[in-house]
Amino acid sequence: MPPRTHKRSPLAVQLLLLLLEEPMHAYRMQQLIRERHKDTVVNIAQRNSVYQTLDRLLRDGLIEVHETEQTGNRPRSTTYRITDEGRETLLSWLRTMLSTPAREFPEFPAALASLPALTPESVRELLDGRVAKLRRTLARMDDEKRLTDGMGLHRVFTIEDEYRRAMVEAELAWVMAVIADLGEGRLTWHR
């Protein structure tokens, strides 16, 4: 019988990593993700997403209930811990994620594939707006870096920020080159 495969997601990875540290409940996991600024790499905007992912990890046997407690009229609080299978799966996921580029489907390339629906002039205007937003993103990242540098964190805890910054810089340079091509008429089309 082939080994079971489990659905990998960035949020599942972060939750399992937290449970490697110690058993904890969902609210604490969400809190630590925010405190450690890992909400820049996983989406926890919807609180329910943490609970849904924990339910899936529990069903898959990657985590288990450590304890459930109830204090007064407050809702029951469930503390989870990682299982041996969860630890092995996490390490397997990390090996794959680090060694193998994933086939991802972000929105921006999909929009670029649809340029003929717009005029070159409107695309240039929209990309100018994107440049302004990318520059603001870089400024915010610089502010965050100054904060983390002041905390004395080891680089291993912020390396994803380096990667994200490099991607934003590359995108900014590329978009500016496309804007130049639109402005010089090297890229044009008729709607």
mmCIF file of C-alpha atoms in Angstrom:
data_model
loop_
_atom_site.group_PDB
_atom_site.id
_atom_site.type_symbol
_atom_site.label_atom_id
_atom_site.label_comp_id
_atom_site.label_asym_id
_atom_site.label_seq_id
_atom_site.Cartn_x
_atom_site.Cartn_y
_atom_site.Cartn_z
ATOM 1 C CA MET A 1 0.000 0.000 0.000
ATOM 2 C CA PRO A 2 1.500 3.400 -0.986
ATOM 3 C CA PRO A 3 2.175 5.911 1.807
ATOM 4 C CA ARG A 4 -0.610 8.384 2.534
ATOM 5 C CA THR A 5 -0.186 11.824 1.077
ATOM 6 C CA HIS A 6 -1.558 14.833 2.876
ATOM 7 C CA LYS A 7 -2.678 18.144 1.393
ATOM 8 C CA ARG A 8 0.096 20.661 1.924
ATOM 9 C CA SER A 9 -0.544 24.364 2.456
ATOM 10 C CA PRO A 10 1.570 27.233 3.780
ATOM 11 C CA LEU A 11 -0.793 27.624 6.743
ATOM 12 C CA ALA A 12 -0.626 23.909 7.591
ATOM 13 C CA VAL A 13 3.179 24.148 7.568
ATOM 14 C CA GLN A 14 3.169 27.120 9.944
ATOM 15 C CA LEU A 15 0.703 25.451 12.327
ATOM 16 C CA LEU A 16 2.741 22.245 12.444
ATOM 17 C CA LEU A 17 5.917 24.266 13.045
ATOM 18 C CA LEU A 18 4.281 25.966 16.024
ATOM 19 C CA LEU A 19 3.155 22.630 17.414
ATOM 20 C CA LEU A 20 6.740 21.382 17.164
ATOM 21 C CA GLU A 21 7.540 23.960 19.856
ATOM 22 C CA GLU A 22 4.822 22.893 22.278
ATOM 23 C CA PRO A 23 1.142 21.969 22.445
ATOM 24 C CA MET A 24 -1.094 25.016 22.040
ATOM 25 C CA HIS A 25 -4.597 26.144 21.171
ATOM 26 C CA ALA A 26 -5.732 27.791 17.939
ATOM 27 C CA TYR A 27 -5.918 31.321 19.300
ATOM 28 C CA ARG A 28 -2.319 31.146 20.563
ATOM 29 C CA MET A 29 -1.146 29.855 17.169
ATOM 30 C CA GLN A 30 -2.861 32.719 15.390
ATOM 31 C CA GLN A 31 -1.383 35.173 17.899
ATOM 32 C CA LEU A 32 2.166 33.839 17.416
ATOM 33 C CA ILE A 33 1.835 33.947 13.626
ATOM 34 C CA ARG A 34 0.996 37.654 13.910
ATOM 35 C CA GLU A 35 3.645 38.411 16.554
ATOM 36 C CA ARG A 36 6.337 36.726 14.479
ATOM 37 C CA HIS A 37 5.109 38.471 11.306
ATOM 38 C CA LYS A 38 4.488 35.143 9.579
ATOM 39 C CA ASP A 39 1.137 36.566 8.479
ATOM 40 C CA THR A 40 3.151 37.982 5.584
ATOM 41 C CA VAL A 41 3.624 34.438 4.255
ATOM 42 C CA VAL A 42 0.354 32.782 5.335
ATOM 43 C CA ASN A 43 -3.147 34.170 5.194
ATOM 44 C CA ILE A 44 -4.811 34.257 8.599
ATOM 45 C CA ALA A 45 -7.065 37.220 7.833
ATOM 46 C CA GLN A 46 -10.020 34.867 8.154
ATOM 47 C CA ARG A 47 -9.849 33.475 11.683
ATOM 48 C CA ASN A 48 -11.825 30.467 10.535
ATOM 49 C CA SER A 49 -8.991 29.398 8.192
ATOM 50 C CA VAL A 50 -6.832 28.422 11.187
ATOM 51 C CA TYR A 51 -9.649 26.296 12.617
ATOM 52 C CA GLN A 52 -10.414 24.679 9.245
ATOM 53 C CA THR A 53 -6.754 23.813 8.736
ATOM 54 C CA LEU A 54 -6.493 22.402 12.268
ATOM 55 C CA ASP A 55 -9.602 20.275 11.607
ATOM 56 C CA ARG A 56 -7.985 18.905 8.433
ATOM 57 C CA LEU A 57 -4.672 18.196 10.211
ATOM 58 C CA LEU A 58 -6.616 16.437 12.982
ATOM 59 C CA ARG A 59 -8.606 14.314 10.485
ATOM 60 C CA ASP A 60 -5.357 13.406 8.705
ATOM 61 C CA GLY A 61 -3.731 12.301 11.959
ATOM 62 C CA LEU A 62 -0.973 14.932 11.761
ATOM 63 C CA ILE A 63 -2.060 16.489 15.056
ATOM 64 C CA GLU A 64 -4.103 15.265 17.992
ATOM 65 C CA VAL A 65 -5.995 16.775 20.900
ATOM 66 C CA HIS A 66 -3.668 17.286 23.844
ATOM 67 C CA GLU A 67 -6.361 18.514 26.216
ATOM 68 C CA THR A 68 -9.697 20.283 26.308
ATOM 69 C CA GLU A 69 -10.652 22.617 29.100
ATOM 70 C CA GLN A 70 -13.557 24.850 29.953
ATOM 71 C CA THR A 71 -13.361 27.842 32.249
ATOM 72 C CA GLY A 72 -16.687 29.171 33.485
ATOM 73 C CA ASN A 73 -19.069 30.166 30.712
ATOM 74 C CA ARG A 74 -16.292 30.549 28.160
ATOM 75 C CA PRO A 75 -16.222 28.213 25.146
ATOM 76 C CA ARG A 76 -14.179 25.055 25.473
ATOM 77 C CA SER A 77 -10.525 25.495 24.572
ATOM 78 C CA THR A 78 -8.773 22.667 22.760
ATOM 79 C CA THR A 79 -5.005 22.368 22.904
ATOM 80 C CA TYR A 80 -3.370 20.417 20.073
ATOM 81 C CA ARG A 81 -0.039 18.650 19.707
ATOM 82 C CA ILE A 82 1.811 17.305 16.688
ATOM 83 C CA THR A 83 1.905 13.536 16.114
ATOM 84 C CA ASP A 84 4.896 11.525 14.900
ATOM 85 C CA GLU A 85 3.227 11.290 11.488
ATOM 86 C CA GLY A 86 2.732 15.062 11.565
ATOM 87 C CA ARG A 87 6.424 15.621 12.309
ATOM 88 C CA GLU A 88 7.484 13.301 9.461
ATOM 89 C CA THR A 89 4.991 14.890 7.068
ATOM 90 C CA LEU A 90 6.144 18.407 7.967
ATOM 91 C CA LEU A 91 9.770 17.523 7.287
ATOM 92 C CA SER A 92 8.811 15.893 3.982
ATOM 93 C CA TRP A 93 6.802 18.976 2.977
ATOM 94 C CA LEU A 94 9.702 21.288 3.832
ATOM 95 C CA ARG A 95 12.149 19.209 1.799
ATOM 96 C CA THR A 96 9.815 19.354 -1.207
ATOM 97 C CA MET A 97 8.988 23.048 -0.834
ATOM 98 C CA LEU A 98 12.662 24.016 -0.598
ATOM 99 C CA SER A 99 13.932 21.783 -3.398
ATOM 100 C CA THR A 100 11.143 21.884 -5.991
ATOM 101 C CA PRO A 101 9.591 24.980 -7.573
ATOM 102 C CA ALA A 102 5.822 24.842 -7.233
ATOM 103 C CA ARG A 103 3.365 25.475 -9.999
ATOM 104 C CA GLU A 104 1.513 28.432 -8.515
ATOM 105 C CA PHE A 105 -1.197 30.539 -10.090
ATOM 106 C CA PRO A 106 -0.984 34.150 -8.860
ATOM 107 C CA GLU A 107 -3.379 36.793 -10.174
ATOM 108 C CA PHE A 108 -0.878 39.163 -11.807
ATOM 109 C CA PRO A 109 0.265 36.782 -14.600
ATOM 110 C CA ALA A 110 -3.394 35.988 -15.291
ATOM 111 C CA ALA A 111 -4.090 39.705 -15.691
ATOM 112 C CA LEU A 112 -1.037 40.080 -17.955
ATOM 113 C CA ALA A 113 -2.365 37.252 -20.129
ATOM 114 C CA SER A 114 -5.534 39.330 -20.556
ATOM 115 C CA LEU A 115 -3.966 42.620 -21.689
ATOM 116 C CA PRO A 116 -5.687 42.607 -25.115
ATOM 117 C CA ALA A 117 -8.976 43.309 -23.321
ATOM 118 C CA LEU A 118 -7.634 46.765 -22.424
ATOM 119 C CA THR A 119 -5.964 49.541 -24.347
ATOM 120 C CA PRO A 120 -2.188 50.051 -24.091
ATOM 121 C CA GLU A 121 -2.860 53.485 -22.578
ATOM 122 C CA SER A 122 -5.061 52.111 -19.810
ATOM 123 C CA VAL A 123 -2.555 49.320 -19.102
ATOM 124 C CA ARG A 124 0.214 51.880 -18.763
ATOM 125 C CA GLU A 125 -1.917 53.902 -16.338
ATOM 126 C CA LEU A 126 -2.753 50.817 -14.284
ATOM 127 C CA LEU A 127 0.883 49.699 -14.196
ATOM 128 C CA ASP A 128 1.912 53.198 -13.045
ATOM 129 C CA GLY A 129 -0.438 52.659 -10.106
ATOM 130 C CA ARG A 130 1.142 49.267 -9.468
ATOM 131 C CA VAL A 131 4.615 50.854 -9.416
ATOM 132 C CA ALA A 132 3.476 53.319 -6.740
ATOM 133 C CA LYS A 133 2.067 50.459 -4.638
ATOM 134 C CA LEU A 134 5.217 48.357 -5.065
ATOM 135 C CA ARG A 135 7.341 51.322 -3.937
ATOM 136 C CA ARG A 136 5.138 51.727 -0.847
ATOM 137 C CA THR A 137 5.510 48.008 -0.176
ATOM 138 C CA LEU A 138 9.307 48.320 -0.353
ATOM 139 C CA ALA A 139 9.231 51.306 2.014
ATOM 140 C CA ARG A 140 7.076 49.335 4.481
ATOM 141 C CA MET A 141 9.449 46.369 4.207
ATOM 142 C CA ASP A 142 12.390 48.679 4.943
ATOM 143 C CA ASP A 143 10.593 49.975 8.049
ATOM 144 C CA GLU A 144 9.892 46.413 9.192
ATOM 145 C CA LYS A 145 13.525 45.435 8.583
ATOM 146 C CA ARG A 146 14.753 48.305 10.741
ATOM 147 C CA LEU A 147 12.466 47.065 13.512
ATOM 148 C CA THR A 148 13.604 43.443 13.264
ATOM 149 C CA ASP A 149 17.263 44.478 12.958
ATOM 150 C CA GLY A 150 16.818 46.351 16.242
ATOM 151 C CA MET A 151 15.511 43.181 17.869
ATOM 152 C CA GLY A 152 18.697 41.297 17.120
ATOM 153 C CA LEU A 153 16.899 38.406 15.450
ATOM 154 C CA HIS A 154 19.035 35.803 13.740
ATOM 155 C CA ARG A 155 18.746 35.947 9.942
ATOM 156 C CA VAL A 156 17.151 32.477 9.813
ATOM 157 C CA PHE A 157 14.008 33.938 11.436
ATOM 158 C CA THR A 158 13.565 36.679 8.819
ATOM 159 C CA ILE A 159 14.980 35.122 5.653
ATOM 160 C CA GLU A 160 11.519 34.936 4.063
ATOM 161 C CA ASP A 161 11.426 38.745 4.273
ATOM 162 C CA GLU A 162 14.642 38.901 2.212
ATOM 163 C CA TYR A 163 13.035 36.673 -0.406
ATOM 164 C CA ARG A 164 9.808 38.684 -0.494
ATOM 165 C CA ARG A 165 11.782 41.931 -0.856
ATOM 166 C CA ALA A 166 13.839 40.484 -3.719
ATOM 167 C CA MET A 167 10.622 39.427 -5.481
ATOM 168 C CA VAL A 168 9.060 42.888 -5.056
ATOM 169 C CA GLU A 169 12.261 44.559 -6.335
ATOM 170 C CA ALA A 170 12.337 42.257 -9.362
ATOM 171 C CA GLU A 171 8.649 42.862 -10.086
ATOM 172 C CA LEU A 172 9.129 46.634 -9.776
ATOM 173 C CA ALA A 173 12.036 46.617 -12.224
ATOM 174 C CA TRP A 174 10.111 44.431 -14.675
ATOM 175 C CA VAL A 175 6.921 46.522 -14.507
ATOM 176 C CA MET A 176 8.914 49.717 -15.028
ATOM 177 C CA ALA A 177 10.540 48.158 -18.123
ATOM 178 C CA VAL A 178 7.096 47.230 -19.497
ATOM 179 C CA ILE A 179 5.868 50.780 -18.856
ATOM 180 C CA ALA A 180 8.900 52.078 -20.776
ATOM 181 C CA ASP A 181 8.123 49.680 -23.646
ATOM 182 C CA LEU A 182 4.508 50.895 -23.694
ATOM 183 C CA GLY A 183 5.651 54.519 -23.662
ATOM 184 C CA GLU A 184 8.162 54.009 -26.492
ATOM 185 C CA GLY A 185 5.740 51.979 -28.596
ATOM 186 C CA ARG A 186 7.818 48.765 -28.387
ATOM 187 C CA LEU A 187 4.767 47.057 -26.872
ATOM 188 C CA THR A 188 1.432 47.884 -28.403
ATOM 189 C CA TRP A 189 -1.744 46.239 -29.690
ATOM 190 C CA HIS A 190 -5.177 47.125 -30.963
ATOM 191 C CA ARG A 191 -8.146 46.247 -28.857
#
